[in-house]
Amino acid sequence: FNERGVSRTWTVMNPTTRNYTMFCEGHGPLGHTIGAYTSLDGITFEPANGGKPVFAPSEEEGHWDAEHVAFPCAVAMEDGTCRLYYSCSPKEGGSGIGMAVSDGLDWNTFTRHGG
């Protein structure tokens, strides 16, 4: 997801595990995707999710975030889940803000909301 680099990072501490997750916009063959790195101390980070994106553009035709997902902003919730807000656009043009919620305590898997 990051063959051409990363940008626009956002770091948040998981209130359940007390670990840090840094979300970032990745630039690679899938276009703009969102990846993650994890850290025990907030200083040294390792790739999460096997170095694959944790969130990518929708594969659904005509979906509101099928062109790109970028500018991640993560919010840790008290129950240990994570809300991920992001900039997005459909292939037809335009732009918007999307939201996805982690599948429980797994911050490597997110489900879109809205649209």
Short mmCIF file of N, CA and C in Angstrom, two decimals:
data_model
loop_
_atom_site.label_atom_id
_atom_site.label_comp_id
_atom_site.label_asym_id
_atom_site.label_seq_id
_atom_site.Cartn_x
_atom_site.Cartn_y
_atom_site.Cartn_z
N PHE A 1 0.81 -1.20 0.00
CA PHE A 1 0.00 0.00 0.00
C PHE A 1 0.85 1.26 0.00
N ASN A 2 2.12 1.16 0.32
CA ASN A 2 2.95 2.35 0.49
C ASN A 2 4.19 2.36 -0.39
N GLU A 3 4.12 1.72 -1.54
CA GLU A 3 5.29 1.64 -2.42
C GLU A 3 5.80 3.00 -2.84
N ARG A 4 4.92 4.00 -2.91
CA ARG A 4 5.33 5.35 -3.30
C ARG A 4 5.33 6.30 -2.11
N GLY A 5 5.29 5.75 -0.89
CA GLY A 5 5.40 6.57 0.31
C GLY A 5 4.11 6.68 1.11
N VAL A 6 4.23 7.33 2.25
CA VAL A 6 3.07 7.59 3.12
C VAL A 6 3.04 9.07 3.48
N SER A 7 1.88 9.54 3.86
CA SER A 7 1.73 10.92 4.29
C SER A 7 0.51 11.02 5.21
N ARG A 8 0.31 12.18 5.75
CA ARG A 8 -0.88 12.51 6.53
C ARG A 8 -1.15 11.46 7.62
N THR A 9 -0.28 11.44 8.59
CA THR A 9 -0.39 10.46 9.67
C THR A 9 -1.27 10.99 10.81
N TRP A 10 -1.82 10.04 11.56
CA TRP A 10 -2.65 10.35 12.73
C TRP A 10 -2.41 9.24 13.74
N THR A 11 -1.91 9.59 14.92
CA THR A 11 -1.59 8.59 15.93
C THR A 11 -2.57 8.68 17.09
N VAL A 12 -3.00 7.52 17.56
CA VAL A 12 -3.97 7.45 18.65
C VAL A 12 -3.61 6.28 19.57
N MET A 13 -3.87 6.43 20.86
CA MET A 13 -3.61 5.35 21.81
C MET A 13 -4.89 4.55 22.03
N ASN A 14 -4.77 3.25 21.97
CA ASN A 14 -5.89 2.36 22.24
C ASN A 14 -6.10 2.30 23.76
N PRO A 15 -7.27 2.71 24.26
CA PRO A 15 -7.50 2.74 25.70
C PRO A 15 -7.55 1.36 26.34
N THR A 16 -7.78 0.34 25.54
CA THR A 16 -7.87 -1.03 26.07
C THR A 16 -6.49 -1.66 26.20
N THR A 17 -5.67 -1.55 25.14
CA THR A 17 -4.36 -2.20 25.14
C THR A 17 -3.24 -1.27 25.58
N ARG A 18 -3.50 0.04 25.56
CA ARG A 18 -2.51 1.08 25.86
C ARG A 18 -1.39 1.13 24.82
N ASN A 19 -1.60 0.48 23.66
CA ASN A 19 -0.67 0.55 22.54
C ASN A 19 -1.06 1.72 21.66
N TYR A 20 -0.13 2.13 20.80
CA TYR A 20 -0.39 3.23 19.88
C TYR A 20 -0.57 2.69 18.47
N THR A 21 -1.47 3.30 17.72
CA THR A 21 -1.64 3.00 16.31
C THR A 21 -1.50 4.29 15.54
N MET A 22 -0.63 4.28 14.54
CA MET A 22 -0.46 5.42 13.66
C MET A 22 -1.11 5.06 12.32
N PHE A 23 -2.18 5.76 11.98
CA PHE A 23 -2.83 5.58 10.69
C PHE A 23 -2.18 6.55 9.71
N CYS A 24 -2.06 6.15 8.45
CA CYS A 24 -1.43 7.01 7.46
C CYS A 24 -2.06 6.77 6.09
N GLU A 25 -1.92 7.77 5.26
CA GLU A 25 -2.35 7.64 3.87
C GLU A 25 -1.21 7.01 3.10
N GLY A 26 -1.48 5.90 2.45
CA GLY A 26 -0.48 5.22 1.65
C GLY A 26 -0.67 5.51 0.17
N HIS A 27 0.44 5.56 -0.55
CA HIS A 27 0.41 5.81 -1.99
C HIS A 27 1.04 4.61 -2.67
N GLY A 28 0.24 3.87 -3.42
CA GLY A 28 0.75 2.66 -4.06
C GLY A 28 -0.14 2.22 -5.20
N PRO A 29 -0.04 0.95 -5.58
CA PRO A 29 -0.77 0.44 -6.75
C PRO A 29 -2.30 0.55 -6.60
N LEU A 30 -2.81 0.57 -5.39
CA LEU A 30 -4.25 0.69 -5.18
C LEU A 30 -4.69 2.15 -5.11
N GLY A 31 -3.77 3.07 -5.38
CA GLY A 31 -4.08 4.50 -5.26
C GLY A 31 -3.89 4.94 -3.82
N HIS A 32 -4.77 5.81 -3.36
CA HIS A 32 -4.72 6.31 -1.98
C HIS A 32 -5.50 5.35 -1.08
N THR A 33 -4.80 4.75 -0.13
CA THR A 33 -5.41 3.85 0.85
C THR A 33 -4.96 4.27 2.24
N ILE A 34 -5.51 3.63 3.26
CA ILE A 34 -5.13 3.94 4.63
C ILE A 34 -4.48 2.70 5.24
N GLY A 35 -3.29 2.90 5.75
CA GLY A 35 -2.55 1.82 6.40
C GLY A 35 -2.34 2.16 7.86
N ALA A 36 -1.70 1.24 8.58
CA ALA A 36 -1.48 1.45 10.00
C ALA A 36 -0.15 0.85 10.44
N TYR A 37 0.39 1.46 11.48
CA TYR A 37 1.61 0.99 12.14
C TYR A 37 1.30 0.99 13.64
N THR A 38 1.85 0.03 14.36
CA THR A 38 1.59 -0.07 15.80
C THR A 38 2.87 0.10 16.60
N SER A 39 2.70 0.52 17.86
CA SER A 39 3.85 0.77 18.74
C SER A 39 3.46 0.52 20.18
N LEU A 40 4.38 -0.02 20.95
CA LEU A 40 4.17 -0.18 22.39
C LEU A 40 4.50 1.10 23.15
N ASP A 41 5.43 1.91 22.58
CA ASP A 41 5.91 3.09 23.31
C ASP A 41 5.59 4.42 22.64
N GLY A 42 5.00 4.40 21.45
CA GLY A 42 4.69 5.62 20.73
C GLY A 42 5.88 6.22 20.01
N ILE A 43 7.01 5.50 20.01
CA ILE A 43 8.23 6.01 19.37
C ILE A 43 8.65 5.09 18.21
N THR A 44 8.72 3.79 18.47
CA THR A 44 9.12 2.81 17.47
C THR A 44 7.88 2.10 16.95
N PHE A 45 7.63 2.19 15.64
CA PHE A 45 6.43 1.62 15.03
C PHE A 45 6.77 0.49 14.07
N GLU A 46 5.88 -0.49 14.01
CA GLU A 46 6.00 -1.62 13.09
C GLU A 46 4.74 -1.67 12.23
N PRO A 47 4.85 -2.14 10.97
CA PRO A 47 3.66 -2.23 10.12
C PRO A 47 2.59 -3.14 10.75
N ALA A 48 1.36 -2.70 10.67
CA ALA A 48 0.23 -3.52 11.12
C ALA A 48 -0.39 -4.22 9.91
N ASN A 49 -1.22 -5.18 10.17
CA ASN A 49 -1.99 -5.87 9.12
C ASN A 49 -1.10 -6.45 8.02
N GLY A 50 0.07 -6.92 8.40
CA GLY A 50 0.98 -7.53 7.43
C GLY A 50 1.46 -6.55 6.36
N GLY A 51 1.43 -5.25 6.68
CA GLY A 51 1.87 -4.24 5.72
C GLY A 51 0.84 -3.92 4.65
N LYS A 52 -0.37 -4.46 4.77
CA LYS A 52 -1.45 -4.21 3.81
C LYS A 52 -2.33 -3.07 4.33
N PRO A 53 -3.09 -2.42 3.45
CA PRO A 53 -3.97 -1.36 3.92
C PRO A 53 -5.00 -1.90 4.92
N VAL A 54 -5.37 -1.07 5.88
CA VAL A 54 -6.46 -1.43 6.79
C VAL A 54 -7.79 -0.91 6.25
N PHE A 55 -7.71 0.01 5.26
CA PHE A 55 -8.91 0.55 4.65
C PHE A 55 -8.58 1.01 3.23
N ALA A 56 -9.42 0.63 2.27
CA ALA A 56 -9.17 0.95 0.86
C ALA A 56 -10.45 1.46 0.22
N PRO A 57 -10.35 2.06 -0.95
CA PRO A 57 -11.55 2.51 -1.64
C PRO A 57 -12.53 1.35 -1.85
N SER A 58 -13.81 1.68 -1.87
CA SER A 58 -14.84 0.67 -2.08
C SER A 58 -14.70 0.07 -3.47
N GLU A 59 -15.00 -1.21 -3.59
CA GLU A 59 -14.99 -1.87 -4.89
C GLU A 59 -16.36 -1.82 -5.54
N GLU A 60 -17.36 -1.27 -4.85
CA GLU A 60 -18.71 -1.18 -5.39
C GLU A 60 -18.80 -0.07 -6.44
N GLU A 61 -19.39 -0.39 -7.59
CA GLU A 61 -19.57 0.58 -8.66
C GLU A 61 -20.43 1.74 -8.19
N GLY A 62 -19.95 2.96 -8.42
CA GLY A 62 -20.72 4.15 -8.06
C GLY A 62 -20.71 4.51 -6.58
N HIS A 63 -19.92 3.79 -5.78
CA HIS A 63 -19.90 4.06 -4.34
C HIS A 63 -19.24 5.40 -4.06
N TRP A 64 -19.66 6.06 -2.99
CA TRP A 64 -19.20 7.41 -2.66
C TRP A 64 -17.73 7.49 -2.30
N ASP A 65 -17.07 6.36 -2.03
CA ASP A 65 -15.62 6.41 -1.76
C ASP A 65 -14.86 5.39 -2.60
N ALA A 66 -15.29 5.25 -3.87
CA ALA A 66 -14.67 4.26 -4.76
C ALA A 66 -13.38 4.75 -5.42
N GLU A 67 -13.12 6.05 -5.42
CA GLU A 67 -11.91 6.58 -6.08
C GLU A 67 -10.72 6.61 -5.13
N HIS A 68 -10.90 7.22 -3.96
CA HIS A 68 -9.79 7.26 -3.00
C HIS A 68 -10.29 7.45 -1.58
N VAL A 69 -9.47 7.01 -0.64
CA VAL A 69 -9.67 7.29 0.79
C VAL A 69 -8.35 7.87 1.28
N ALA A 70 -8.42 8.95 2.04
CA ALA A 70 -7.20 9.66 2.42
C ALA A 70 -7.42 10.44 3.71
N PHE A 71 -6.39 11.16 4.15
CA PHE A 71 -6.45 12.03 5.34
C PHE A 71 -7.10 11.32 6.54
N PRO A 72 -6.55 10.21 7.02
CA PRO A 72 -7.19 9.50 8.13
C PRO A 72 -7.18 10.31 9.43
N CYS A 73 -8.27 10.22 10.14
CA CYS A 73 -8.40 10.82 11.47
C CYS A 73 -9.08 9.77 12.34
N ALA A 74 -8.37 9.21 13.29
CA ALA A 74 -8.88 8.12 14.11
C ALA A 74 -9.24 8.61 15.50
N VAL A 75 -10.34 8.07 16.02
CA VAL A 75 -10.78 8.41 17.36
C VAL A 75 -10.99 7.11 18.12
N ALA A 76 -10.25 6.93 19.22
CA ALA A 76 -10.41 5.75 20.07
C ALA A 76 -11.65 5.93 20.93
N MET A 77 -12.50 4.93 20.96
CA MET A 77 -13.72 4.99 21.76
C MET A 77 -13.48 4.27 23.09
N GLU A 78 -14.29 4.60 24.09
CA GLU A 78 -14.10 4.02 25.43
C GLU A 78 -14.22 2.50 25.44
N ASP A 79 -15.00 1.94 24.51
CA ASP A 79 -15.18 0.49 24.48
C ASP A 79 -14.04 -0.24 23.76
N GLY A 80 -13.02 0.50 23.31
CA GLY A 80 -11.87 -0.11 22.65
C GLY A 80 -11.98 -0.14 21.14
N THR A 81 -13.13 0.24 20.58
CA THR A 81 -13.25 0.31 19.13
C THR A 81 -12.64 1.61 18.64
N CYS A 82 -12.52 1.73 17.34
CA CYS A 82 -11.93 2.92 16.73
C CYS A 82 -12.85 3.42 15.63
N ARG A 83 -13.08 4.74 15.62
CA ARG A 83 -13.80 5.37 14.52
C ARG A 83 -12.76 6.02 13.62
N LEU A 84 -12.88 5.76 12.34
CA LEU A 84 -11.94 6.29 11.36
C LEU A 84 -12.70 7.23 10.44
N TYR A 85 -12.35 8.51 10.49
CA TYR A 85 -12.91 9.50 9.59
C TYR A 85 -11.88 9.74 8.49
N TYR A 86 -12.35 9.96 7.25
CA TYR A 86 -11.42 10.08 6.14
C TYR A 86 -12.02 10.90 5.00
N SER A 87 -11.16 11.50 4.22
CA SER A 87 -11.55 12.18 3.00
C SER A 87 -11.76 11.11 1.93
N CYS A 88 -12.77 11.34 1.07
CA CYS A 88 -13.03 10.34 0.04
C CYS A 88 -13.66 11.00 -1.19
N SER A 89 -13.68 10.25 -2.28
CA SER A 89 -14.36 10.71 -3.48
C SER A 89 -14.81 9.52 -4.32
N PRO A 90 -15.91 9.71 -5.05
CA PRO A 90 -16.35 8.68 -6.00
C PRO A 90 -15.59 8.84 -7.31
N LYS A 91 -15.65 7.85 -8.16
CA LYS A 91 -14.96 7.93 -9.45
C LYS A 91 -15.57 8.99 -10.35
N GLU A 92 -16.80 9.36 -10.08
CA GLU A 92 -17.48 10.36 -10.90
C GLU A 92 -17.05 11.78 -10.55
N GLY A 93 -16.23 11.96 -9.52
CA GLY A 93 -15.79 13.27 -9.09
C GLY A 93 -16.49 13.73 -7.84
N GLY A 94 -16.03 14.82 -7.29
CA GLY A 94 -16.58 15.33 -6.03
C GLY A 94 -15.73 14.85 -4.87
N SER A 95 -16.14 15.22 -3.66
CA SER A 95 -15.41 14.77 -2.48
C SER A 95 -16.33 14.80 -1.28
N GLY A 96 -15.90 14.15 -0.23
CA GLY A 96 -16.69 14.09 0.99
C GLY A 96 -15.87 13.57 2.15
N ILE A 97 -16.56 13.37 3.25
CA ILE A 97 -15.97 12.80 4.46
C ILE A 97 -16.68 11.48 4.74
N GLY A 98 -15.91 10.44 4.93
CA GLY A 98 -16.48 9.13 5.24
C GLY A 98 -16.16 8.74 6.68
N MET A 99 -16.89 7.74 7.17
CA MET A 99 -16.62 7.21 8.50
C MET A 99 -16.71 5.69 8.46
N ALA A 100 -15.78 5.07 9.14
CA ALA A 100 -15.77 3.62 9.29
C ALA A 100 -15.51 3.29 10.75
N VAL A 101 -15.99 2.14 11.20
CA VAL A 101 -15.82 1.72 12.59
C VAL A 101 -15.08 0.39 12.60
N SER A 102 -14.12 0.27 13.50
CA SER A 102 -13.36 -0.98 13.59
C SER A 102 -14.28 -2.12 13.99
N ASP A 103 -13.93 -3.30 13.53
CA ASP A 103 -14.68 -4.50 13.89
C ASP A 103 -14.21 -4.93 15.27
N GLY A 104 -14.87 -4.37 16.28
CA GLY A 104 -14.50 -4.65 17.67
C GLY A 104 -13.13 -4.08 17.99
N LEU A 105 -12.32 -4.87 18.67
CA LEU A 105 -11.00 -4.42 19.09
C LEU A 105 -9.95 -4.55 18.00
N ASP A 106 -10.35 -5.11 16.84
CA ASP A 106 -9.43 -5.28 15.72
C ASP A 106 -9.36 -3.99 14.91
N TRP A 107 -8.31 -3.22 15.10
CA TRP A 107 -8.16 -1.95 14.39
C TRP A 107 -7.55 -2.15 13.00
N ASN A 108 -7.51 -3.39 12.51
CA ASN A 108 -7.04 -3.67 11.16
C ASN A 108 -8.21 -3.92 10.21
N THR A 109 -9.43 -3.99 10.73
CA THR A 109 -10.61 -4.27 9.92
C THR A 109 -11.69 -3.25 10.26
N PHE A 110 -12.21 -2.56 9.22
CA PHE A 110 -13.20 -1.50 9.41
C PHE A 110 -14.41 -1.73 8.53
N THR A 111 -15.57 -1.28 9.01
CA THR A 111 -16.82 -1.34 8.28
C THR A 111 -17.30 0.07 8.00
N ARG A 112 -17.61 0.36 6.74
CA ARG A 112 -18.11 1.67 6.34
C ARG A 112 -19.48 1.94 6.96
N HIS A 113 -19.72 3.23 7.24
CA HIS A 113 -21.03 3.67 7.72
C HIS A 113 -21.49 4.83 6.87
N GLY A 114 -22.76 4.87 6.58
CA GLY A 114 -23.32 5.96 5.80
C GLY A 114 -23.23 5.70 4.32
N GLY A 115 -23.48 6.76 3.56
CA GLY A 115 -23.39 6.67 2.10
C GLY A 115 -24.59 6.05 1.52
#
